């Protein structure tokens, strides 16, 4: 019968890692087990930053356009309020697109046809 492996070489997991590293030294750099928690935290933080940026950018562009139109046409706050609301709406729409993915953009169907029915590669 075969003898049981001694504990001098470490546990099974350690020996398995060493064997895999011998077979493919680059396999460890593509492994995601150890950094899976870190990447999910960074991904969530990135989405939060992008959502905030989209809201602020939409509102800032709307306010800037409204202010410029008010100054140019001689009104006090008419266009500023109007474009601030439009900018806020655009920012919210961008946030909706970020959080729900590309669902608002028509995508090709599984059979290679667009939603209008024509072939994509035609």
Short mmCIF file of C-alpha atoms in Angstrom, two decimals:
data_model
loop_
_atom_site.label_atom_id
_atom_site.label_comp_id
_atom_site.label_asym_id
_atom_site.label_seq_id
_atom_site.Cartn_x
_atom_site.Cartn_y
_atom_site.Cartn_z
CA UNK A 1 0.00 0.00 0.00
CA UNK A 2 1.00 3.58 -0.53
CA UNK A 3 2.15 5.58 2.39
CA UNK A 4 0.25 8.69 3.42
CA UNK A 5 2.08 11.90 2.51
CA UNK A 6 3.97 13.43 5.36
CA UNK A 7 3.18 16.88 6.74
CA UNK A 8 6.66 18.14 5.92
CA UNK A 9 5.46 19.43 2.53
CA UNK A 10 2.45 21.28 3.97
CA UNK A 11 -1.25 20.85 3.50
CA UNK A 12 -2.93 19.61 0.36
CA UNK A 13 -3.93 23.13 -0.73
CA UNK A 14 -0.36 24.39 -0.49
CA UNK A 15 0.99 21.44 -2.45
CA UNK A 16 -1.72 21.90 -5.07
CA UNK A 17 -0.81 25.58 -5.46
CA UNK A 18 2.86 24.70 -5.90
CA UNK A 19 2.02 22.05 -8.50
CA UNK A 20 -0.20 24.44 -10.46
CA UNK A 21 2.48 27.12 -10.30
CA UNK A 22 5.03 24.67 -11.73
CA UNK A 23 2.68 23.79 -14.59
CA UNK A 24 1.66 27.37 -15.39
CA UNK A 25 3.57 30.15 -13.62
CA UNK A 26 1.22 32.85 -14.97
CA UNK A 27 -1.95 31.18 -13.65
CA UNK A 28 -1.64 32.88 -10.29
CA UNK A 29 -1.73 36.39 -11.75
CA UNK A 30 -5.14 35.64 -13.31
CA UNK A 31 -6.58 34.18 -10.13
CA UNK A 32 -9.45 36.22 -8.66
CA UNK A 33 -10.12 34.32 -5.44
CA UNK A 34 -7.92 36.41 -3.17
CA UNK A 35 -8.91 39.81 -4.54
CA UNK A 36 -12.60 39.14 -5.20
CA UNK A 37 -13.74 41.12 -2.15
CA UNK A 38 -11.41 44.01 -2.93
CA UNK A 39 -12.54 44.35 -6.53
CA UNK A 40 -16.23 44.28 -5.60
CA UNK A 41 -15.63 47.08 -3.08
CA UNK A 42 -13.75 49.14 -5.65
CA UNK A 43 -16.40 48.46 -8.29
CA UNK A 44 -19.17 49.63 -5.97
CA UNK A 45 -17.17 52.72 -5.07
CA UNK A 46 -16.60 53.44 -8.77
CA UNK A 47 -20.32 53.19 -9.52
CA UNK A 48 -21.11 55.54 -6.62
CA UNK A 49 -18.58 58.09 -7.84
CA UNK A 50 -19.90 57.87 -11.38
CA UNK A 51 -23.52 58.34 -10.24
CA UNK A 52 -22.57 61.44 -8.26
CA UNK A 53 -20.57 62.81 -11.16
CA UNK A 54 -23.41 62.27 -13.62
CA UNK A 55 -25.86 64.15 -11.39
CA UNK A 56 -23.53 67.07 -10.74
CA UNK A 57 -22.41 67.31 -14.38
CA UNK A 58 -25.97 67.38 -15.73
CA UNK A 59 -27.03 70.03 -13.25
CA UNK A 60 -23.87 72.12 -13.82
CA UNK A 61 -24.30 72.12 -17.60
CA UNK A 62 -27.97 73.07 -17.26
CA UNK A 63 -27.24 75.91 -14.85
CA UNK A 64 -24.37 77.21 -17.01
CA UNK A 65 -26.50 77.23 -20.17
CA UNK A 66 -29.42 78.85 -18.38
CA UNK A 67 -27.22 81.51 -16.82
CA UNK A 68 -25.58 82.28 -20.16
CA UNK A 69 -28.94 82.59 -21.91
CA UNK A 70 -30.31 84.81 -19.14
CA UNK A 71 -27.32 87.15 -19.39
CA UNK A 72 -27.43 87.22 -23.18
CA UNK A 73 -31.19 87.80 -23.50
CA UNK A 74 -31.53 90.07 -20.47
CA UNK A 75 -33.83 87.89 -18.34
CA UNK A 76 -33.27 87.41 -14.63
CA UNK A 77 -33.80 83.73 -13.80
CA UNK A 78 -36.18 82.34 -16.40
CA UNK A 79 -33.71 80.25 -18.40
CA UNK A 80 -31.62 79.48 -15.34
CA UNK A 81 -34.55 77.69 -13.68
CA UNK A 82 -35.67 76.03 -16.89
CA UNK A 83 -32.26 74.68 -17.83
CA UNK A 84 -31.48 73.72 -14.22
CA UNK A 85 -34.56 71.48 -14.28
CA UNK A 86 -33.60 70.09 -17.68
CA UNK A 87 -30.03 69.47 -16.49
CA UNK A 88 -31.29 67.69 -13.39
CA UNK A 89 -33.55 65.55 -15.57
CA UNK A 90 -30.67 64.71 -17.89
CA UNK A 91 -28.48 63.81 -14.90
CA UNK A 92 -31.18 61.52 -13.51
CA UNK A 93 -31.58 59.89 -16.92
CA UNK A 94 -27.83 59.25 -17.07
CA UNK A 95 -27.91 57.75 -13.57
CA UNK A 96 -30.78 55.50 -14.65
CA UNK A 97 -28.72 54.32 -17.62
CA UNK A 98 -25.67 53.66 -15.43
CA UNK A 99 -27.61 51.65 -12.87
CA UNK A 100 -29.76 49.67 -15.29
CA UNK A 101 -27.14 48.99 -17.92
CA UNK A 102 -27.63 49.44 -21.62
CA UNK A 103 -31.32 48.51 -21.48
CA UNK A 104 -32.51 51.82 -22.92
CA UNK A 105 -30.44 51.40 -26.07
CA UNK A 106 -31.89 48.98 -28.64
CA UNK A 107 -29.70 45.91 -28.94
CA UNK A 108 -29.62 43.24 -31.62
CA UNK A 109 -31.75 40.18 -31.08
CA UNK A 110 -30.28 36.69 -30.77
CA UNK A 111 -30.87 35.88 -34.43
CA UNK A 112 -28.58 38.70 -35.62
CA UNK A 113 -31.38 41.08 -36.53
CA UNK A 114 -31.93 44.53 -35.11
CA UNK A 115 -35.28 45.55 -33.67
CA UNK A 116 -36.30 46.96 -37.05
CA UNK A 117 -35.84 43.51 -38.57
CA UNK A 118 -32.91 44.10 -40.88
CA UNK A 119 -29.67 42.16 -40.67
CA UNK A 120 -26.90 43.94 -38.79
CA UNK A 121 -24.13 42.97 -41.18
CA UNK A 122 -26.09 43.88 -44.35
#
